[in-house]
Amino acid sequence: MRIQPLGDSAIILDFADESSDAIELLKRALSAADALEHANIPGVIEVTSAYQSVALFLDLNRIASMVSGRSIADFLHEKIVSLVRSKGHRSKIRTRSVEVPVCYDIELAPDLARVADQTSLEQSEVIALHSSVIYTTACIGFMPGFPFLTGLPAKLHVPRLATPRTHVPAGSVAIAGAQAGIYPLDSPGGWNLIGRTPVRLFDTDANPPSLLRPGDRVRFRIMTRDEFDKFLP
Amino acid sequence: MIVLSAGFQTTVQDCGRFGFRKFGVAVAGALDPVSLRLMNLVVGNDQAAAGLEIASGRVRLEFDDERLIAWCGGEFEVLAGGTPVPQLHCARISAGAICEIQAKRGRAWLAISGGIDVPEVLGSRSTDLRAHFGGQNGRALRDKDTLSLGAPNALAMSIGLRLTEAVSDWSAPLLFMPRPVLRIVRGGRWDDFEDGVRAKFLARKFRVAMNSDRMGLRLEGDQILSAKAQELPSEAVAPGTIQVPRDGGPIVLLGDCQTIGGYPKIGHVITVDLARAAQLQPLDEVGFELVTLAEAQELLLAQESNIALFRAGLQARFA
C-alpha cells in the first residue's frame, strides 16, 4: 500500500503494488474503505473507493488540533496503516446483489445493431451475452450514481464512440472497452447504448441516493418493451 | 427577494456538498468557499449559509424586508439602494430597495443576512449544475426568480442595530491577493513525468481556454506531453487536482468536478490558492509554483486561524 497526498487536504491509499489481479485489488480497496469509514476517524470528512485505491478527505484544522509535536502526515500514517493492516476487516465486505431490468428494444438501443456488426454477433447474441454475467460495481463516478461495472464478456469489448453524443437519455445501458455502465441522468456521453432500464439509479430523495454502491454485484434481466412501458418505479 | 435581473451563471451556493462523493456526487459549492464564509460572518450568518456566486453580467435584486449584505471576490461594482458598497464591508439594504451588482472581472460571492433558504438537497443548498439539483431547482438563476431568505439570527440583528451608516466602517480581512500564479504540491503521478516535462510545466505560462467552467480550467499554450505518464485505473480527484490528458493541455479541476478520473495528475493547486483559481477567466495567463506539502498545510491552517480570529472579533464586538 502506498499513501500519497491528494493535494493538501486529502490522501489516497493505493493498493496497486499488492496484487496483479484486478478483482483482488478491488476487494482490498473496498475492505479498506469499509474499515476506514466505520472507524470514524476524527477529522476524516469522507471516504471514497475506486478500482484499486481509497481516498480520505480531511478537515485539516480538526486534525491539526489533535496533532502535537508530530507532522500531520505521521499522525495519519499511524492511524490509517494500523486500521488497514489490522486483521479481520478483510472478510467483512458486505456484498449486495442487485438485479437491473433492461429493455433491449432497438428504439431504446441506438448502438445495438452496430455493436452486433462490430463484434460479428447477432443482436440476440449481444443481448444474451450482456445479460448472462454477473458484474461487479468497481466504483461510482463520472456523474452521480453512474456505476463502472467490471465483468463485461471479452466478445463485447468495443471502443467508445469517436464523437460523444450530446444527449444520452437517463437509464441508458452502455458498454465501452472492457466496461459496462448505466447513465443515471440525461447527459452527454460517448459509450455505446445497447438498452435502457426504467429503474432510477440516482434519486436525491432516496437514502442512499445511489441505487448501486461500490462492490455491489449486478445482473441485467431482460424485460420486454411492454414491461418497460408499464414499469412503475 | 426577487431577482429582477439574474446576470449570467449566477448560482445559489454554500460551502459544498460533502459525504456523497462515493456516490459520484460533486462537491459543488462556492468555488472560493473562504470568501463566502467570510461574507457570511460579516452579515452575522453561520459560515455555512447559502449565498450567491456571481460570474458575469448585471444582477439586480429587490428585497422584501431590511437585510444586511456583504460581498467580495473579483472586480465588481455593487450598489445597495444606490449607495456604493466596497467589498468586505457590511451594508444595510432597506425593504423595497434594489441591490445592483455589475460584474467586471472574475467571480464574486454575496452573502445576505438570514441566508438563502432554498431546500437542502443531500445536506447542502449548493447548485449542482451538471446533475440539476440543489440551489434554485438545480439551475442558474433566471430573471424574475423569487428566493426565500432565512430569518436573520441574533448576531445579524445586533450588527444591523449598530450599523449607523448605510455601509460599515469596519470590514473583513482580505485573505488573498489575485496573482496569475497558482501554488501547487506534487500530484500522485509527479514522479511519472520526465524531469524536463516537469521543469517545463513549472516554467511556462498557460492560457485559460474559452471552454473553462465551474468544472475546471482548461489550459492551452505549451503542451505537457509525457511518454512515461500513462492513464491508470480511475482514482479520486478533487478541486485543485491538475490532470494532464493525452493532448497535453492541463486541466485544473474546480468545485463542480467529477469525483474520479484516470488522467495522470501532475499536481494539485493548494487549497488557499483555489481562491485565485476561482478568479481566472478565459484568456488569462497562469503559471504554477511548486511548494511543499508542509507549506501548503501551514498556509491553510494560518488562513483558518485568521478566519477564527475575525469571527471571535465579531462575536466580541456584536454578540
mmCIF file with all atom_site columns, N, CA and C in Angstrom, chain B residues 218-275:
data_model
loop_
_atom_site.group_PDB
_atom_site.id
_atom_site.type_symbol
_atom_site.label_atom_id
_atom_site.label_alt_id
_atom_site.label_comp_id
_atom_site.label_asym_id
_atom_site.label_entity_id
_atom_site.label_seq_id
_atom_site.pdbx_PDB_ins_code
_atom_site.Cartn_x
_atom_site.Cartn_y
_atom_site.Cartn_z
_atom_site.occupancy
_atom_site.B_iso_or_equiv
_atom_site.pdbx_formal_charge
_atom_site.auth_seq_id
_atom_site.auth_comp_id
_atom_site.auth_asym_id
_atom_site.auth_atom_id
_atom_site.pdbx_PDB_model_num
ATOM 1   N N  . ARG B 1 218 ? -9.444  24.796 -18.309 1.00 0.00 ? 218 ARG B N  1
ATOM 2   C CA . ARG B 1 218 ? -8.691  24.081 -19.345 1.00 0.00 ? 218 ARG B CA 1
ATOM 3   C C  . ARG B 1 218 ? -7.611  25.019 -19.831 1.00 0.00 ? 218 ARG B C  1
ATOM 4   N N  . LEU B 1 219 ? -6.377  24.519 -19.844 1.00 0.00 ? 219 LEU B N  1
ATOM 5   C CA . LEU B 1 219 ? -5.241  25.396 -20.152 1.00 0.00 ? 219 LEU B CA 1
ATOM 6   C C  . LEU B 1 219 ? -4.656  25.047 -21.506 1.00 0.00 ? 219 LEU B C  1
ATOM 7   N N  . GLU B 1 220 ? -4.288  26.103 -22.245 1.00 0.00 ? 220 GLU B N  1
ATOM 8   C CA . GLU B 1 220 ? -3.628  25.875 -23.519 1.00 0.00 ? 220 GLU B CA 1
ATOM 9   C C  . GLU B 1 220 ? -2.337  26.654 -23.559 1.00 0.00 ? 220 GLU B C  1
ATOM 10  N N  . GLY B 1 221 ? -1.582  26.452 -24.633 1.00 0.00 ? 221 GLY B N  1
ATOM 11  C CA . GLY B 1 221 ? -0.262  27.055 -24.720 1.00 0.00 ? 221 GLY B CA 1
ATOM 12  C C  . GLY B 1 221 ? 0.690   25.909 -24.913 1.00 0.00 ? 221 GLY B C  1
ATOM 13  N N  . ASP B 1 222 ? 1.646   25.778 -24.004 1.00 0.00 ? 222 ASP B N  1
ATOM 14  C CA . ASP B 1 222 ? 2.583   24.662 -24.137 1.00 0.00 ? 222 ASP B CA 1
ATOM 15  C C  . ASP B 1 222 ? 1.929   23.335 -23.808 1.00 0.00 ? 222 ASP B C  1
ATOM 16  N N  . GLN B 1 223 ? 2.201   22.335 -24.620 1.00 0.00 ? 223 GLN B N  1
ATOM 17  C CA . GLN B 1 223 ? 1.665   21.007 -24.325 1.00 0.00 ? 223 GLN B CA 1
ATOM 18  C C  . GLN B 1 223 ? 2.600   20.273 -23.375 1.00 0.00 ? 223 GLN B C  1
ATOM 19  N N  . ILE B 1 224 ? 1.996   19.665 -22.383 1.00 0.00 ? 224 ILE B N  1
ATOM 20  C CA . ILE B 1 224 ? 2.767   18.890 -21.414 1.00 0.00 ? 224 ILE B CA 1
ATOM 21  C C  . ILE B 1 224 ? 2.641   17.428 -21.834 1.00 0.00 ? 224 ILE B C  1
ATOM 22  N N  . LEU B 1 225 ? 3.545   17.014 -22.720 1.00 0.00 ? 225 LEU B N  1
ATOM 23  C CA . LEU B 1 225 ? 3.463   15.662 -23.258 1.00 0.00 ? 225 LEU B CA 1
ATOM 24  C C  . LEU B 1 225 ? 4.495   14.784 -22.575 1.00 0.00 ? 225 LEU B C  1
ATOM 25  N N  . SER B 1 226 ? 4.040   13.637 -22.090 1.00 0.00 ? 226 SER B N  1
ATOM 26  C CA . SER B 1 226 ? 4.951   12.737 -21.406 1.00 0.00 ? 226 SER B CA 1
ATOM 27  C C  . SER B 1 226 ? 4.795   11.351 -22.005 1.00 0.00 ? 226 SER B C  1
ATOM 28  N N  . ALA B 1 227 ? 5.927   10.709 -22.264 1.00 0.00 ? 227 ALA B N  1
ATOM 29  C CA . ALA B 1 227 ? 5.870   9.338  -22.782 1.00 0.00 ? 227 ALA B CA 1
ATOM 30  C C  . ALA B 1 227 ? 5.665   8.368  -21.626 1.00 0.00 ? 227 ALA B C  1
ATOM 31  N N  . LYS B 1 228 ? 6.085   8.788  -20.436 1.00 0.00 ? 228 LYS B N  1
ATOM 32  C CA . LYS B 1 228 ? 6.079   7.889  -19.274 1.00 0.00 ? 228 LYS B CA 1
ATOM 33  C C  . LYS B 1 228 ? 4.758   7.900  -18.503 1.00 0.00 ? 228 LYS B C  1
ATOM 34  N N  . ALA B 1 229 ? 4.175   9.084  -18.334 1.00 0.00 ? 229 ALA B N  1
ATOM 35  C CA . ALA B 1 229 ? 2.981   9.188  -17.508 1.00 0.00 ? 229 ALA B CA 1
ATOM 36  C C  . ALA B 1 229 ? 1.776   8.651  -18.275 1.00 0.00 ? 229 ALA B C  1
ATOM 37  N N  . GLN B 1 230 ? 1.228   7.556  -17.806 1.00 0.00 ? 230 GLN B N  1
ATOM 38  C CA . GLN B 1 230 ? 0.146   6.868  -18.503 1.00 0.00 ? 230 GLN B CA 1
ATOM 39  C C  . GLN B 1 230 ? -1.175  7.031  -17.768 1.00 0.00 ? 230 GLN B C  1
ATOM 40  N N  . GLU B 1 231 ? -2.260  6.809  -18.518 1.00 0.00 ? 231 GLU B N  1
ATOM 41  C CA . GLU B 1 231 ? -3.560  6.732  -17.852 1.00 0.00 ? 231 GLU B CA 1
ATOM 42  C C  . GLU B 1 231 ? -3.599  5.474  -16.998 1.00 0.00 ? 231 GLU B C  1
ATOM 43  N N  . LEU B 1 232 ? -4.230  5.564  -15.852 1.00 0.00 ? 232 LEU B N  1
ATOM 44  C CA . LEU B 1 232 ? -4.292  4.449  -14.910 1.00 0.00 ? 232 LEU B CA 1
ATOM 45  C C  . LEU B 1 232 ? -5.746  4.231  -14.519 1.00 0.00 ? 232 LEU B C  1
ATOM 46  N N  . PRO B 1 233 ? -6.029  3.121  -13.840 1.00 0.00 ? 233 PRO B N  1
ATOM 47  C CA . PRO B 1 233 ? -7.413  2.962  -13.378 1.00 0.00 ? 233 PRO B CA 1
ATOM 48  C C  . PRO B 1 233 ? -7.842  4.197  -12.594 1.00 0.00 ? 233 PRO B C  1
ATOM 49  N N  . SER B 1 234 ? -9.065  4.650  -12.850 1.00 0.00 ? 234 SER B N  1
ATOM 50  C CA . SER B 1 234 ? -9.540  5.888  -12.236 1.00 0.00 ? 234 SER B CA 1
ATOM 51  C C  . SER B 1 234 ? -9.395  5.860  -10.719 1.00 0.00 ? 234 SER B C  1
ATOM 52  N N  . GLU B 1 235 ? -9.040  6.989  -10.169 1.00 0.00 ? 235 GLU B N  1
ATOM 53  C CA . GLU B 1 235 ? -8.999  7.148  -8.715  1.00 0.00 ? 235 GLU B CA 1
ATOM 54  C C  . GLU B 1 235 ? -9.532  8.534  -8.377  1.00 0.00 ? 235 GLU B C  1
ATOM 55  N N  . ALA B 1 236 ? -9.621  8.818  -7.082  1.00 0.00 ? 236 ALA B N  1
ATOM 56  C CA . ALA B 1 236 ? -10.244 10.065 -6.649  1.00 0.00 ? 236 ALA B CA 1
ATOM 57  C C  . ALA B 1 236 ? -9.516  11.291 -7.203  1.00 0.00 ? 236 ALA B C  1
ATOM 58  N N  . VAL B 1 237 ? -10.299 12.296 -7.573  1.00 0.00 ? 237 VAL B N  1
ATOM 59  C CA . VAL B 1 237 ? -9.769  13.619 -7.873  1.00 0.00 ? 237 VAL B CA 1
ATOM 60  C C  . VAL B 1 237 ? -10.534 14.602 -6.989  1.00 0.00 ? 237 VAL B C  1
ATOM 61  N N  . ALA B 1 238 ? -10.059 15.832 -6.907  1.00 0.00 ? 238 ALA B N  1
ATOM 62  C CA . ALA B 1 238 ? -10.689 16.811 -6.026  1.00 0.00 ? 238 ALA B CA 1
ATOM 63  C C  . ALA B 1 238 ? -10.476 18.200 -6.615  1.00 0.00 ? 238 ALA B C  1
ATOM 64  N N  . PRO B 1 239 ? -11.268 19.180 -6.168  1.00 0.00 ? 239 PRO B N  1
ATOM 65  C CA . PRO B 1 239 ? -10.996 20.547 -6.630  1.00 0.00 ? 239 PRO B CA 1
ATOM 66  C C  . PRO B 1 239 ? -9.521  20.876 -6.367  1.00 0.00 ? 239 PRO B C  1
ATOM 67  N N  . GLY B 1 240 ? -8.838  21.384 -7.402  1.00 0.00 ? 240 GLY B N  1
ATOM 68  C CA . GLY B 1 240 ? -7.411  21.677 -7.293  1.00 0.00 ? 240 GLY B CA 1
ATOM 69  C C  . GLY B 1 240 ? -6.543  20.677 -8.031  1.00 0.00 ? 240 GLY B C  1
ATOM 70  N N  . THR B 1 241 ? -7.059  19.460 -8.258  1.00 0.00 ? 241 THR B N  1
ATOM 71  C CA . THR B 1 241 ? -6.273  18.450 -8.985  1.00 0.00 ? 241 THR B CA 1
ATOM 72  C C  . THR B 1 241 ? -5.951  18.954 -10.390 1.00 0.00 ? 241 THR B C  1
ATOM 73  N N  . ILE B 1 242 ? -4.677  18.784 -10.803 1.00 0.00 ? 242 ILE B N  1
ATOM 74  C CA . ILE B 1 242 ? -4.292  19.152 -12.170 1.00 0.00 ? 242 ILE B CA 1
ATOM 75  C C  . ILE B 1 242 ? -4.064  17.871 -12.958 1.00 0.00 ? 242 ILE B C  1
ATOM 76  N N  . GLN B 1 243 ? -4.960  17.617 -13.908 1.00 0.00 ? 243 GLN B N  1
ATOM 77  C CA . GLN B 1 243 ? -4.870  16.425 -14.741 1.00 0.00 ? 243 GLN B CA 1
ATOM 78  C C  . GLN B 1 243 ? -4.184  16.791 -16.050 1.00 0.00 ? 243 GLN B C  1
ATOM 79  N N  . VAL B 1 244 ? -3.450  15.833 -16.607 1.00 0.00 ? 244 VAL B N  1
ATOM 80  C CA . VAL B 1 244 ? -2.854  16.054 -17.921 1.00 0.00 ? 244 VAL B CA 1
ATOM 81  C C  . VAL B 1 244 ? -3.340  14.960 -18.876 1.00 0.00 ? 244 VAL B C  1
ATOM 82  N N  . PRO B 1 245 ? -4.370  15.266 -19.677 1.00 0.00 ? 245 PRO B N  1
ATOM 83  C CA . PRO B 1 245 ? -4.842  14.292 -20.673 1.00 0.00 ? 245 PRO B CA 1
ATOM 84  C C  . PRO B 1 245 ? -3.802  14.130 -21.788 1.00 0.00 ? 245 PRO B C  1
ATOM 85  N N  . ARG B 1 246 ? -4.057  13.173 -22.679 1.00 0.00 ? 246 ARG B N  1
ATOM 86  C CA . ARG B 1 246 ? -3.065  12.855 -23.719 1.00 0.00 ? 246 ARG B CA 1
ATOM 87  C C  . ARG B 1 246 ? -2.765  14.018 -24.660 1.00 0.00 ? 246 ARG B C  1
ATOM 88  N N  . ASP B 1 247 ? -3.719  14.942 -24.822 1.00 0.00 ? 247 ASP B N  1
ATOM 89  C CA . ASP B 1 247 ? -3.446  16.070 -25.730 1.00 0.00 ? 247 ASP B CA 1
ATOM 90  C C  . ASP B 1 247 ? -2.482  17.092 -25.127 1.00 0.00 ? 247 ASP B C  1
ATOM 91  N N  . GLY B 1 248 ? -2.090  16.897 -23.857 1.00 0.00 ? 248 GLY B N  1
ATOM 92  C CA . GLY B 1 248 ? -1.064  17.737 -23.254 1.00 0.00 ? 248 GLY B CA 1
ATOM 93  C C  . GLY B 1 248 ? -1.566  19.053 -22.690 1.00 0.00 ? 248 GLY B C  1
ATOM 94  N N  . GLY B 1 249 ? -2.876  19.299 -22.748 1.00 0.00 ? 249 GLY B N  1
ATOM 95  C CA . GLY B 1 249 ? -3.438  20.536 -22.189 1.00 0.00 ? 249 GLY B CA 1
ATOM 96  C C  . GLY B 1 249 ? -3.894  20.296 -20.758 1.00 0.00 ? 249 GLY B C  1
ATOM 97  N N  . PRO B 1 250 ? -3.165  20.844 -19.768 1.00 0.00 ? 250 PRO B N  1
ATOM 98  C CA . PRO B 1 250 ? -3.540  20.574 -18.372 1.00 0.00 ? 250 PRO B CA 1
ATOM 99  C C  . PRO B 1 250 ? -4.941  21.093 -18.045 1.00 0.00 ? 250 PRO B C  1
ATOM 100 N N  . ILE B 1 251 ? -5.611  20.412 -17.122 1.00 0.00 ? 251 ILE B N  1
ATOM 101 C CA . ILE B 1 251 ? -6.930  20.839 -16.635 1.00 0.00 ? 251 ILE B CA 1
ATOM 102 C C  . ILE B 1 251 ? -6.841  20.983 -15.124 1.00 0.00 ? 251 ILE B C  1
ATOM 103 N N  . VAL B 1 252 ? -7.141  22.186 -14.626 1.00 0.00 ? 252 VAL B N  1
ATOM 104 C CA . VAL B 1 252 ? -7.204  22.408 -13.173 1.00 0.00 ? 252 VAL B CA 1
ATOM 105 C C  . VAL B 1 252 ? -8.661  22.214 -12.763 1.00 0.00 ? 252 VAL B C  1
ATOM 106 N N  . LEU B 1 253 ? -8.926  21.180 -11.985 1.00 0.00 ? 253 LEU B N  1
ATOM 107 C CA . LEU B 1 253 ? -10.311 20.905 -11.598 1.00 0.00 ? 253 LEU B CA 1
ATOM 108 C C  . LEU B 1 253 ? -10.796 21.911 -10.562 1.00 0.00 ? 253 LEU B C  1
ATOM 109 N N  . LEU B 1 254 ? -12.075 22.290 -10.684 1.00 0.00 ? 254 LEU B N  1
ATOM 110 C CA . LEU B 1 254 ? -12.697 23.215 -9.728  1.00 0.00 ? 254 LEU B CA 1
ATOM 111 C C  . LEU B 1 254 ? -13.901 22.528 -9.068  1.00 0.00 ? 254 LEU B C  1
ATOM 112 N N  . GLY B 1 255 ? -14.657 23.293 -8.303  1.00 0.00 ? 255 GLY B N  1
ATOM 113 C CA . GLY B 1 255 ? -15.691 22.744 -7.419  1.00 0.00 ? 255 GLY B CA 1
ATOM 114 C C  . GLY B 1 255 ? -16.694 21.779 -8.028  1.00 0.00 ? 255 GLY B C  1
ATOM 115 N N  . ASP B 1 256 ? -17.073 21.974 -9.301  1.00 0.00 ? 256 ASP B N  1
ATOM 116 C CA . ASP B 1 256 ? -18.072 21.102 -9.918  1.00 0.00 ? 256 ASP B CA 1
ATOM 117 C C  . ASP B 1 256 ? -17.454 19.858 -10.545 1.00 0.00 ? 256 ASP B C  1
ATOM 118 N N  . CYS B 1 257 ? -16.179 19.589 -10.268 1.00 0.00 ? 257 CYS B N  1
ATOM 119 C CA . CYS B 1 257 ? -15.503 18.490 -10.962 1.00 0.00 ? 257 CYS B CA 1
ATOM 120 C C  . CYS B 1 257 ? -16.094 17.137 -10.601 1.00 0.00 ? 257 CYS B C  1
ATOM 121 N N  . GLN B 1 258 ? -15.874 16.179 -11.494 1.00 0.00 ? 258 GLN B N  1
ATOM 122 C CA . GLN B 1 258 ? -16.259 14.789 -11.238 1.00 0.00 ? 258 GLN B CA 1
ATOM 123 C C  . GLN B 1 258 ? -15.471 14.278 -10.029 1.00 0.00 ? 258 GLN B C  1
ATOM 124 N N  . THR B 1 259 ? -15.854 13.098 -9.524  1.00 0.00 ? 259 THR B N  1
ATOM 125 C CA . THR B 1 259 ? -15.227 12.602 -8.298  1.00 0.00 ? 259 THR B CA 1
ATOM 126 C C  . THR B 1 259 ? -14.044 11.684 -8.556  1.00 0.00 ? 259 THR B C  1
ATOM 127 N N  . ILE B 1 260 ? -13.998 11.054 -9.754  1.00 0.00 ? 260 ILE B N  1
ATOM 128 C CA . ILE B 1 260 ? -12.862 10.193 -10.069 1.00 0.00 ? 260 ILE B CA 1
ATOM 129 C C  . ILE B 1 260 ? -12.353 10.497 -11.466 1.00 0.00 ? 260 ILE B C  1
ATOM 130 N N  . GLY B 1 261 ? -11.090 10.159 -11.725 1.00 0.00 ? 261 GLY B N  1
ATOM 131 C CA . GLY B 1 261 ? -10.522 10.392 -13.044 1.00 0.00 ? 261 GLY B CA 1
ATOM 132 C C  . GLY B 1 261 ? -9.297  9.523  -13.242 1.00 0.00 ? 261 GLY B C  1
ATOM 133 N N  . GLY B 1 262 ? -8.964  9.273  -14.507 1.00 0.00 ? 262 GLY B N  1
ATOM 134 C CA . GLY B 1 262 ? -7.845  8.389  -14.795 1.00 0.00 ? 262 GLY B CA 1
ATOM 135 C C  . GLY B 1 262 ? -6.639  9.072  -15.418 1.00 0.00 ? 262 GLY B C  1
ATOM 136 N N  . TYR B 1 263 ? -6.775  10.368 -15.755 1.00 0.00 ? 263 TYR B N  1
ATOM 137 C CA . TYR B 1 263 ? -5.632  11.062 -16.352 1.00 0.00 ? 263 TYR B CA 1
ATOM 138 C C  . TYR B 1 263 ? -4.519  11.211 -15.327 1.00 0.00 ? 263 TYR B C  1
ATOM 139 N N  . PRO B 1 264 ? -3.258  11.199 -15.784 1.00 0.00 ? 264 PRO B N  1
ATOM 140 C CA . PRO B 1 264 ? -2.164  11.402 -14.829 1.00 0.00 ? 264 PRO B CA 1
ATOM 141 C C  . PRO B 1 264 ? -2.291  12.769 -14.145 1.00 0.00 ? 264 PRO B C  1
ATOM 142 N N  . LYS B 1 265 ? -2.047  12.778 -12.827 1.00 0.00 ? 265 LYS B N  1
ATOM 143 C CA . LYS B 1 265 ? -2.144  14.015 -12.058 1.00 0.00 ? 265 LYS B CA 1
ATOM 144 C C  . LYS B 1 265 ? -0.736  14.528 -11.820 1.00 0.00 ? 265 LYS B C  1
ATOM 145 N N  . ILE B 1 266 ? -0.434  15.675 -12.387 1.00 0.00 ? 266 ILE B N  1
ATOM 146 C CA . ILE B 1 266 ? 0.922   16.204 -12.202 1.00 0.00 ? 266 ILE B CA 1
ATOM 147 C C  . ILE B 1 266 ? 1.026   16.973 -10.890 1.00 0.00 ? 266 ILE B C  1
ATOM 148 N N  . GLY B 1 267 ? -0.060  17.575 -10.454 1.00 0.00 ? 267 GLY B N  1
ATOM 149 C CA . GLY B 1 267 ? -0.004  18.359 -9.224  1.00 0.00 ? 267 GLY B CA 1
ATOM 150 C C  . GLY B 1 267 ? -1.388  18.708 -8.727  1.00 0.00 ? 267 GLY B C  1
ATOM 151 N N  . HIS B 1 268 ? -1.403  19.473 -7.626  1.00 0.00 ? 268 HIS B N  1
ATOM 152 C CA . HIS B 1 268 ? -2.658  19.949 -7.048  1.00 0.00 ? 268 HIS B CA 1
ATOM 153 C C  . HIS B 1 268 ? -2.480  21.392 -6.631  1.00 0.00 ? 268 HIS B C  1
ATOM 154 N N  . VAL B 1 269 ? -3.403  22.229 -7.018  1.00 0.00 ? 269 VAL B N  1
ATOM 155 C CA . VAL B 1 269 ? -3.395  23.613 -6.528  1.00 0.00 ? 269 VAL B CA 1
ATOM 156 C C  . VAL B 1 269 ? -3.676  23.558 -5.027  1.00 0.00 ? 269 VAL B C  1
ATOM 157 N N  . ILE B 1 270 ? -2.888  24.277 -4.236  1.00 0.00 ? 270 ILE B N  1
ATOM 158 C CA . ILE B 1 270 ? -3.083  24.215 -2.790  1.00 0.00 ? 270 ILE B CA 1
ATOM 159 C C  . ILE B 1 270 ? -4.416  24.885 -2.431  1.00 0.00 ? 270 ILE B C  1
ATOM 160 N N  . THR B 1 271 ? -5.003  24.443 -1.340  1.00 0.00 ? 271 THR B N  1
ATOM 161 C CA . THR B 1 271 ? -6.363  24.882 -1.013  1.00 0.00 ? 271 THR B CA 1
ATOM 162 C C  . THR B 1 271 ? -6.478  26.400 -0.921  1.00 0.00 ? 271 THR B C  1
ATOM 163 N N  . VAL B 1 272 ? -5.487  27.063 -0.300  1.00 0.00 ? 272 VAL B N  1
ATOM 164 C CA . VAL B 1 272 ? -5.631  28.525 -0.155  1.00 0.00 ? 272 VAL B CA 1
ATOM 165 C C  . VAL B 1 272 ? -5.589  29.241 -1.509  1.00 0.00 ? 272 VAL B C  1
ATOM 166 N N  . ASP B 1 273 ? -5.042  28.590 -2.539  1.00 0.00 ? 273 ASP B N  1
ATOM 167 C CA . ASP B 1 273 ? -4.991  29.249 -3.847  1.00 0.00 ? 273 ASP B CA 1
ATOM 168 C C  . ASP B 1 273 ? -6.182  28.918 -4.742  1.00 0.00 ? 273 ASP B C  1
ATOM 169 N N  . LEU B 1 274 ? -7.128  28.125 -4.226  1.00 0.00 ? 274 LEU B N  1
ATOM 170 C CA . LEU B 1 274 ? -8.354  27.899 -5.006  1.00 0.00 ? 274 LEU B CA 1
ATOM 171 C C  . LEU B 1 274 ? -9.100  29.223 -5.181  1.00 0.00 ? 274 LEU B C  1
ATOM 172 N N  . ALA B 1 275 ? -8.895  30.150 -4.235  1.00 0.00 ? 275 ALA B N  1
ATOM 173 C CA . ALA B 1 275 ? -9.495  31.484 -4.359  1.00 0.00 ? 275 ALA B CA 1
ATOM 174 C C  . ALA B 1 275 ? -8.944  32.197 -5.592  1.00 0.00 ? 275 ALA B C  1
#
